[in-house]
């Protein structure tokens, strides 16, 4: 069903709820009803934010939220639920309709009535509860429920006075979190047996493992190389900056003044390869370590649901892709170095000319470079002899290849990740709505079993979960 239609049905359900004085008072008395009404307001926030839904060019979530606060006289925190889809909002709307139908005997046509003009003033006018209304309806609501008769539970069910005509739908579904005493089965989208995708890639497990290993290697080499960049340094002492080594006398004077009482300047391997080694790089390092550890764990952990056997969530591909780009950006100069680019000269020229000599414009910079060209060349040669660049090249090559492989895995997974089967989802929604409509007329309707996966596959997966859990329990006991 279209998101805007779900949104419109939801706001009219809330409007019809508060329009009825008795139901409005029941929000004070029936905690479950209040809970479901709050949940539906939260659902409106989902549709307004994620789907940009409105009715009459107005957003109704805050309006009905304020109405519930005025009715209950309580502080209510409305929060947009995470990872909730419009189909689940439809289920919440259906649940609330059925709850009112079952427990408060409200006709379905009254709950779905949209024949009147809905305005903000209408909602405001129906957000008040008078003392007369409390006296009239709360007394009715507080009537003692008939005591269930005691019977043999193996022979028949007790008479609780709450028969709804939905007994045939209770069964095992009530054990799956149904808030309405088993009256309404789960929506197919919430059922473990329903697989809403077109394909089932056979090699998802190995793709996850390959991607996890690739990202893990990237993270390890990024950390190792970054630490080497920060901790390996060459000391540029006073004697290296001399006329004999090709430096201009004017710069030597500036150099001596810059050092003061210090013996020299530490030039890290990162500086030599054109990488920033200040506090910002530490921030990137810590962030990437934490995020990559979480991503690798999320990707490689065993599936917790049947759908996860064949699917890698998009967030687990987008975030590592962003971090791979960040790594490439940070290591652009070292990658250029392994391909033969001169990344040393410019870094030394700019640092010495601007920070030490005080050069202020491009003309002065060009003059300084010309006057001190031999000095810069000799200093670079000294550093090349000091740093173990062969080993560093090997590390950077492995890091570069691991990034390429991880990027290829992400592209492959994106290409093979199953796509939503919209026809199947639409059929599931129609089947569910038909089942609800038939049940409200006192008739039984079985959802087409063909929309679900074969039971033997589901049972096999559940057995895997059970075996895995028992294995972990056994390991914990062995440790104790």
Coordinates of C-alpha atoms in Angstrom, one line a residue:
X1 CA 0.0 0.0 0.0
X2 CA 1.3 3.5 -0.8
X3 CA 2.8 5.4 2.1
X4 CA 0.5 8.4 1.8
X5 CA -2.6 6.1 1.9
X6 CA -1.2 4.4 5.1
X7 CA -0.6 7.9 6.5
X8 CA -4.1 9.1 5.8
X9 CA -5.7 5.9 7.2
X10 CA -3.6 6.3 10.4
X11 CA -4.5 9.9 11.1
X12 CA -8.2 9.2 10.5
X13 CA -8.0 6.2 12.9
X14 CA -6.5 8.5 15.6
X15 CA -9.1 11.2 14.8
X16 CA -12.0 8.6 15.1
X17 CA -10.5 7.4 18.3
X18 CA -10.5 10.8 20.0
X19 CA -13.8 11.8 18.4
X20 CA -15.6 9.1 20.4
X21 CA -16.0 10.5 23.9
X22 CA -16.0 7.0 25.5
X23 CA -12.8 5.9 23.7
X24 CA -11.2 9.2 24.6
X25 CA -11.9 8.5 28.2
X26 CA -10.6 4.9 27.8
X27 CA -7.2 6.4 27.0
X28 CA -7.1 7.1 30.8
X29 CA -8.3 3.7 31.8
X30 CA -6.9 1.3 29.1
X31 CA -3.1 1.3 29.2
X32 CA -2.8 -1.0 26.2
X33 CA -5.0 1.4 24.2
X34 CA -2.9 4.4 25.2
X35 CA 0.3 2.5 24.4
X36 CA -1.0 1.7 20.9
X37 CA -2.1 5.2 20.2
X38 CA 1.3 6.6 21.2
X39 CA 2.9 4.0 19.0
X40 CA 0.8 5.1 16.0
X41 CA 1.8 8.8 16.6
X42 CA 5.4 7.6 16.5
X43 CA 4.6 5.8 13.3
X44 CA 3.4 9.1 11.8
X45 CA 6.8 10.5 12.4
X46 CA 8.4 7.7 10.4
X47 CA 6.1 8.4 7.4
X48 CA 6.6 12.2 7.7
X49 CA 10.4 12.0 7.9
X50 CA 11.3 9.0 5.8
X51 CA 8.5 9.1 3.2
X52 CA 7.7 12.9 3.4
X53 CA 4.0 12.2 3.9
X54 CA 1.5 14.9 4.6
X55 CA -2.3 15.3 4.5
X56 CA -3.7 18.6 3.2
X57 CA -0.1 19.8 3.1
X58 CA 0.2 19.4 6.8
X59 CA 2.1 17.1 9.1
X60 CA -0.2 15.6 11.7
X61 CA 2.2 13.7 14.0
X62 CA 2.9 16.7 16.3
X63 CA -0.9 17.6 16.3
X64 CA -2.0 14.2 17.5
X65 CA 1.0 14.0 19.9
X66 CA -0.2 17.2 21.6
X67 CA -3.8 15.9 21.6
X68 CA -2.7 12.7 23.5
X69 CA -0.7 14.8 26.0
X70 CA -3.8 17.0 26.6
X71 CA -6.1 14.0 27.0
X72 CA -3.9 12.0 29.3
X73 CA -2.3 15.0 31.2
X74 CA 1.0 13.2 31.1
X75 CA 4.4 14.0 29.7
X76 CA 4.8 11.7 26.7
X77 CA 8.1 11.4 24.7
X78 CA 7.3 10.7 21.1
X79 CA 10.3 9.1 19.3
X80 CA 10.7 8.1 15.6
X81 CA 11.3 4.3 15.7
X82 CA 14.5 3.2 13.8
X83 CA 14.4 0.7 10.9
X84 CA 10.6 0.6 10.7
X85 CA 9.0 0.4 7.3
X86 CA 5.6 1.7 6.1
X87 CA 4.3 -1.9 5.9
X88 CA 4.9 -2.3 9.6
X89 CA 3.0 1.0 10.2
X90 CA 0.2 -0.6 8.3
X91 CA 0.3 -3.6 10.7
X92 CA 0.2 -1.2 13.7
X93 CA -2.9 0.5 12.3
X94 CA -4.6 -2.8 11.7
X95 CA -3.7 -4.0 15.2
X96 CA -5.2 -0.9 16.7
X97 CA -8.4 -1.2 14.6
X98 CA -8.7 -4.9 15.7
X99 CA -8.0 -4.1 19.3
X100 CA -10.8 -1.5 19.4
X101 CA -13.1 -3.9 17.5
X102 CA -12.3 -6.8 19.9
X103 CA -12.2 -5.0 23.3
X104 CA -14.4 -1.9 22.9
X105 CA -16.9 -3.3 20.4
X106 CA -16.4 -0.4 17.9
X107 CA -17.7 -1.0 14.4
X108 CA -15.1 -1.1 11.7
X109 CA -16.8 1.5 9.6
X110 CA -16.7 4.0 12.5
X111 CA -13.0 3.4 12.8
X112 CA -12.3 3.9 9.1
X113 CA -14.7 6.8 8.6
X114 CA -13.1 9.5 6.4
X115 CA -16.3 11.3 5.3
X116 CA -15.8 14.4 7.4
X117 CA -13.3 17.3 7.2
X118 CA -10.3 16.8 9.4
X119 CA -8.7 20.0 10.7
X120 CA -6.3 20.9 13.4
X121 CA -9.1 22.7 15.2
X122 CA -11.1 19.5 15.1
X123 CA -8.3 17.6 16.8
X124 CA -7.9 20.4 19.4
X125 CA -11.7 20.4 20.1
X126 CA -11.6 16.6 20.7
X127 CA -8.6 16.7 23.0
X128 CA -10.5 17.6 26.2
X129 CA -12.0 15.4 28.9
X130 CA -14.5 16.9 31.3
X131 CA -15.4 15.7 34.7
X132 CA -18.9 14.7 33.4
X133 CA -17.3 12.5 30.8
X134 CA -15.1 10.9 33.4
X135 CA -18.0 10.2 35.7
X136 CA -20.1 8.8 32.8
X137 CA -17.6 6.6 31.1
X138 CA -15.0 5.6 33.7
X139 CA -17.8 4.0 35.8
X140 CA -18.8 1.9 32.8
X141 CA -15.2 1.0 32.2
X142 CA -14.6 -0.1 35.8
X143 CA -17.4 -2.7 35.8
X144 CA -16.1 -6.0 37.2
X145 CA -15.3 -8.5 34.5
X146 CA -17.0 -12.0 34.8
X147 CA -14.8 -14.4 36.7
X148 CA -13.5 -17.2 34.4
X149 CA -15.1 -20.6 35.2
X150 CA -12.7 -23.3 36.2
X151 CA -12.5 -26.1 33.6
X152 CA -10.2 -28.9 32.6
X153 CA -7.6 -27.1 30.4
X154 CA -7.1 -30.4 28.4
X155 CA -10.8 -30.6 27.5
X156 CA -12.0 -27.1 26.8
X157 CA -11.3 -23.4 27.2
X158 CA -12.8 -21.4 30.1
X159 CA -15.5 -18.9 29.5
X160 CA -13.9 -15.5 30.2
X161 CA -16.6 -13.4 28.6
X162 CA -13.9 -12.1 26.1
X163 CA -14.7 -14.3 23.1
X164 CA -14.0 -12.4 20.0
X165 CA -14.6 -14.9 17.2
X166 CA -10.9 -14.9 16.3
X167 CA -9.9 -18.0 18.3
X168 CA -8.9 -19.9 15.2
X169 CA -6.1 -17.4 14.7
X170 CA -4.5 -17.6 18.1
X171 CA -2.4 -20.8 18.1
X172 CA 1.3 -20.4 17.8
X173 CA 1.1 -16.8 16.7
X174 CA 0.3 -15.5 20.2
X175 CA 3.8 -16.7 21.2
X176 CA 5.4 -14.4 18.7
X177 CA 4.8 -11.1 20.4
X178 CA 1.2 -10.3 19.3
X179 CA -0.1 -7.7 21.7
X180 CA -3.7 -8.6 21.2
X181 CA -3.9 -12.0 22.9
X182 CA -3.3 -14.0 19.7
X183 CA -6.3 -12.4 17.9
X184 CA -4.2 -11.2 14.9
X185 CA -1.4 -13.2 13.3
X186 CA 1.8 -11.5 12.4
X187 CA 2.0 -9.5 9.2
X188 CA 4.0 -11.7 6.7
X189 CA 6.8 -9.1 6.7
X190 CA 7.3 -9.8 10.4
X191 CA 7.1 -13.5 9.9
X192 CA 10.4 -15.5 9.8
X193 CA 8.9 -17.7 7.0
X194 CA 8.4 -14.7 4.7
X195 CA 11.4 -13.9 2.4
X196 CA 10.8 -10.6 0.6
X197 CA 13.6 -10.8 -1.9
X198 CA 13.8 -12.1 -5.5
X199 CA 17.0 -14.2 -5.3
X200 CA 18.9 -16.3 -2.8
X201 CA 22.7 -15.9 -3.6
X202 CA 24.4 -19.2 -2.8
X203 CA 27.8 -17.8 -1.9
X204 CA 26.7 -15.0 0.5
X205 CA 28.5 -16.7 3.4
X206 CA 31.8 -16.7 1.5
X207 CA 31.3 -13.2 0.2
X208 CA 30.8 -12.0 3.8
X209 CA 33.9 -13.8 4.9
X210 CA 36.0 -12.5 2.0
X211 CA 34.8 -8.9 2.6
X212 CA 35.4 -9.2 6.3
X213 CA 38.9 -10.5 5.8
X214 CA 39.7 -7.8 3.3
X215 CA 38.4 -5.0 5.5
X216 CA 40.3 -6.6 8.5
X217 CA 43.6 -6.6 6.6
X218 CA 42.9 -3.0 5.5
X219 CA 42.4 -1.9 9.1
X220 CA 45.5 -3.8 10.4
X221 CA 47.8 -2.4 7.7
X222 CA 46.4 1.1 8.1
X223 CA 47.1 1.0 11.8
X224 CA 50.6 -0.5 11.4
X225 CA 51.7 1.9 8.7
X226 CA 50.2 4.9 10.5
X227 CA 52.1 4.0 13.7
X228 CA 55.3 3.7 11.6
X229 CA 54.7 7.1 10.0
X230 CA 54.3 8.7 13.4
X231 CA 57.1 6.9 15.4
X232 CA 59.9 6.7 12.8
X233 CA 61.8 9.9 12.3
X234 CA 64.9 11.5 11.0
X235 CA 66.7 14.2 13.1
X236 CA 67.6 17.2 11.0
X237 CA 70.4 18.7 13.1
X238 CA 72.1 22.1 12.8
X239 CA 75.1 20.7 10.9
X240 CA 73.0 19.4 8.0
X241 CA 71.8 22.9 7.1
X242 CA 75.0 24.4 6.0
X243 CA 76.6 26.1 3.0
X244 CA 78.6 23.0 2.3
X245 CA 75.4 21.0 2.0
X246 CA 73.9 23.5 -0.5
X247 CA 71.9 25.8 1.6
X248 CA 71.6 29.6 1.2
X249 CA 73.3 31.7 3.9
X250 CA 70.2 33.7 4.5
X251 CA 68.2 30.5 5.1
X252 CA 70.9 29.2 7.4
X253 CA 70.5 32.3 9.6
X254 CA 66.7 31.7 9.7
X255 CA 67.3 28.1 10.5
X256 CA 69.5 28.9 13.4
X257 CA 67.0 31.4 14.7
X258 CA 64.1 28.9 14.3
X259 CA 65.9 26.2 16.3
X260 CA 67.0 28.4 19.1
X261 CA 68.5 26.2 21.8
X262 CA 67.2 22.9 20.2
X263 CA 69.7 20.6 18.5
X264 CA 67.5 19.8 15.5
X265 CA 64.1 19.1 14.0
X266 CA 62.4 15.7 13.9
X267 CA 61.1 14.8 10.4
X268 CA 58.9 11.8 10.6
X269 CA 58.5 9.1 7.9
X270 CA 55.0 10.4 7.5
X271 CA 56.3 13.9 6.8
X272 CA 58.8 12.5 4.3
X273 CA 55.9 10.7 2.4
X274 CA 53.6 13.7 2.6
X275 CA 51.2 12.5 5.3
X276 CA 49.9 14.7 8.1
X277 CA 51.0 13.3 11.5
X278 CA 49.2 15.9 13.7
X279 CA 46.3 15.3 16.0
X280 CA 43.7 15.0 13.2
X281 CA 45.4 11.9 11.9
X282 CA 45.2 10.3 15.4
X283 CA 41.4 11.0 15.3
X284 CA 41.1 9.2 11.9
X285 CA 43.2 6.3 13.2
X286 CA 41.1 5.8 16.3
X287 CA 37.8 6.2 14.4
X288 CA 38.8 3.7 11.7
X289 CA 40.0 1.1 14.3
X290 CA 36.7 1.2 16.2
X291 CA 34.4 1.4 13.1
X292 CA 36.3 -1.3 11.2
X293 CA 36.2 -3.7 14.2
X294 CA 32.5 -3.2 14.5
X295 CA 31.9 -3.6 10.7
X296 CA 34.0 -6.7 10.4
X297 CA 32.2 -8.3 13.4
X298 CA 28.8 -7.3 11.9
X299 CA 29.6 -8.8 8.5
X300 CA 31.2 -12.0 9.6
X301 CA 28.9 -13.0 12.5
X302 CA 26.5 -15.9 11.9
X303 CA 23.0 -14.9 10.6
X304 CA 20.4 -14.4 13.3
X305 CA 17.4 -14.5 10.9
X306 CA 16.7 -16.5 7.7
X307 CA 16.9 -13.4 5.6
X308 CA 20.4 -12.6 6.8
X309 CA 21.6 -15.9 5.3
X310 CA 21.4 -14.3 1.8
X311 CA 21.6 -10.6 2.5
X312 CA 24.3 -8.1 3.6
X313 CA 22.6 -5.0 4.9
X314 CA 23.4 -1.9 2.8
X315 CA 24.7 0.0 5.9
X316 CA 27.5 -2.7 6.2
X317 CA 28.6 -1.8 2.6
X318 CA 28.2 2.0 2.6
X319 CA 30.1 2.7 5.8
X320 CA 33.2 0.5 4.9
X321 CA 33.1 2.0 1.5
X322 CA 33.3 5.5 3.0
X323 CA 36.2 4.5 5.2
X324 CA 38.0 3.0 2.3
X325 CA 37.7 6.3 0.5
X326 CA 38.9 8.1 3.6
X327 CA 42.0 5.8 3.7
X328 CA 42.8 6.4 0.1
X329 CA 42.5 10.2 0.7
X330 CA 44.8 10.1 3.7
X331 CA 47.4 7.9 1.9
X332 CA 47.2 9.6 -1.5
X333 CA 50.9 10.7 -1.3
X334 CA 52.2 7.3 -0.1
X335 CA 50.3 5.6 -2.9
X336 CA 51.9 8.0 -5.3
X337 CA 55.3 7.2 -3.8
X338 CA 55.0 3.5 -4.6
X339 CA 54.1 4.4 -8.2
X340 CA 57.3 6.5 -8.5
X341 CA 56.0 10.0 -7.8
X342 CA 58.2 12.5 -6.0
X343 CA 56.3 13.3 -2.8
X344 CA 59.3 14.4 -0.7
X345 CA 60.5 17.5 -2.4
X346 CA 57.4 19.7 -2.2
X347 CA 56.7 18.8 1.4
X348 CA 60.2 19.9 2.5
X349 CA 60.3 22.9 0.3
X350 CA 57.0 24.3 1.6
X351 CA 57.7 23.5 5.2
X352 CA 61.2 25.0 5.2
X353 CA 60.3 28.0 3.0
X354 CA 57.0 29.0 4.6
X355 CA 57.4 27.9 8.3
X356 CA 61.1 28.6 8.7
X357 CA 62.1 31.2 6.1
X358 CA 58.9 33.1 6.3
X359 CA 58.1 33.2 2.6
X360 CA 54.8 34.9 2.0
X361 CA 54.1 34.7 -1.7
X362 CA 54.7 32.5 -4.7
X363 CA 57.4 34.7 -6.2
X364 CA 59.4 34.5 -2.9
X365 CA 58.8 30.8 -2.8
X366 CA 60.2 30.2 -6.3
X367 CA 63.3 32.3 -5.4
X368 CA 63.8 30.3 -2.2
X369 CA 63.5 27.0 -4.1
X370 CA 66.1 28.1 -6.7
X371 CA 68.6 29.3 -4.1
X372 CA 68.3 26.1 -1.9
X373 CA 67.7 23.4 -4.5
X374 CA 71.0 21.6 -3.8
X375 CA 70.3 21.7 -0.1
X376 CA 66.9 20.2 -0.4
X377 CA 68.2 17.4 -2.8
X378 CA 71.1 16.5 -0.4
X379 CA 68.7 16.4 2.6
X380 CA 66.3 14.1 0.7
X381 CA 69.1 11.8 -0.1
X382 CA 70.2 11.7 3.5
X383 CA 66.6 10.7 4.5
X384 CA 66.3 8.1 1.8
X385 CA 69.5 6.4 3.1
X386 CA 68.2 6.6 6.6
X387 CA 64.6 5.3 6.2
X388 CA 64.0 1.7 5.2
X389 CA 61.9 2.6 2.1
X390 CA 62.0 -0.8 0.6
X391 CA 60.2 -2.4 3.5
X392 CA 57.8 0.6 3.6
X393 CA 57.0 0.2 -0.1
X394 CA 56.1 -3.5 0.5
X395 CA 53.8 -2.6 3.3
X396 CA 52.1 0.2 1.3
X397 CA 51.7 -2.2 -1.7
X398 CA 50.0 -4.8 0.5
X399 CA 47.8 -2.1 2.0
X400 CA 46.9 -0.7 -1.5
X401 CA 46.1 -4.2 -2.8
X402 CA 43.9 -5.0 0.2
X403 CA 41.9 -1.8 -0.4
X404 CA 41.4 -2.7 -4.1
X405 CA 40.2 -6.2 -3.1
X406 CA 37.9 -4.9 -0.5
X407 CA 36.5 -2.4 -2.9
X408 CA 35.9 -5.2 -5.5
X409 CA 34.1 -7.3 -2.9
X410 CA 31.8 -4.4 -2.0
X411 CA 31.0 -3.9 -5.7
X412 CA 30.4 -7.6 -6.2
X413 CA 28.2 -7.8 -3.1
X414 CA 26.2 -4.8 -4.2
X415 CA 25.6 -6.4 -7.6
X416 CA 24.6 -9.8 -6.1
X417 CA 22.7 -8.6 -3.1
X418 CA 19.0 -9.7 -3.5
X419 CA 16.5 -7.1 -4.6
X420 CA 13.1 -6.6 -3.1
X421 CA 10.3 -8.6 -4.6
X422 CA 7.7 -5.9 -4.7
X423 CA 5.1 -8.1 -6.3
X424 CA 5.5 -10.7 -3.5
X425 CA 5.3 -7.9 -0.8
X426 CA 2.2 -6.5 -2.4
X427 CA 0.6 -9.9 -2.5
X428 CA 1.5 -10.4 1.2
X429 CA -0.1 -7.1 2.1
X430 CA -3.3 -8.0 0.1
X431 CA -3.5 -11.4 1.7
X432 CA -3.1 -9.9 5.2
X433 CA -5.8 -7.3 4.6
X434 CA -8.1 -9.9 3.2
X435 CA -7.6 -12.1 6.3
X436 CA -8.3 -9.2 8.6
X437 CA -11.4 -8.1 6.7
X438 CA -12.8 -11.7 6.7
X439 CA -12.1 -12.1 10.4
X440 CA -14.0 -9.0 11.2
X441 CA -17.0 -10.5 9.4
X442 CA -16.7 -13.6 11.5
X443 CA -15.2 -15.7 8.7
X444 CA -11.9 -17.6 8.6
X445 CA -9.3 -16.9 5.9
X446 CA -6.0 -18.7 5.5
X447 CA -3.1 -16.6 4.1
X448 CA -1.8 -18.2 0.9
X449 CA 1.0 -20.5 2.1
X450 CA 2.9 -20.0 -1.2
X451 CA 4.1 -16.6 -0.1
X452 CA 6.2 -18.3 2.6
X453 CA 9.4 -20.3 2.3
X454 CA 9.3 -24.1 2.6
X455 CA 8.9 -25.1 6.2
X456 CA 11.7 -27.6 6.0
X457 CA 14.2 -24.8 5.1
X458 CA 12.9 -22.7 8.0
X459 CA 13.2 -25.6 10.4
X460 CA 16.7 -26.4 9.3
X461 CA 17.7 -22.8 9.9
X462 CA 16.1 -22.7 13.3
X463 CA 17.9 -26.0 14.1
X464 CA 21.2 -24.3 13.2
X465 CA 20.4 -21.4 15.6
X466 CA 19.6 -23.9 18.3
X467 CA 22.8 -25.9 17.8
X468 CA 24.9 -22.8 17.7
X469 CA 23.3 -21.6 21.0
X470 CA 23.9 -24.9 22.7
X471 CA 27.5 -24.9 21.5
X472 CA 28.1 -21.5 23.1
X473 CA 26.4 -22.6 26.3
X474 CA 28.6 -25.7 26.4
X475 CA 31.7 -23.6 25.9
X476 CA 30.7 -21.3 28.7
X477 CA 30.2 -24.2 31.0
X478 CA 33.6 -25.7 30.1
X479 CA 35.2 -22.4 31.0
X480 CA 33.6 -22.4 34.4

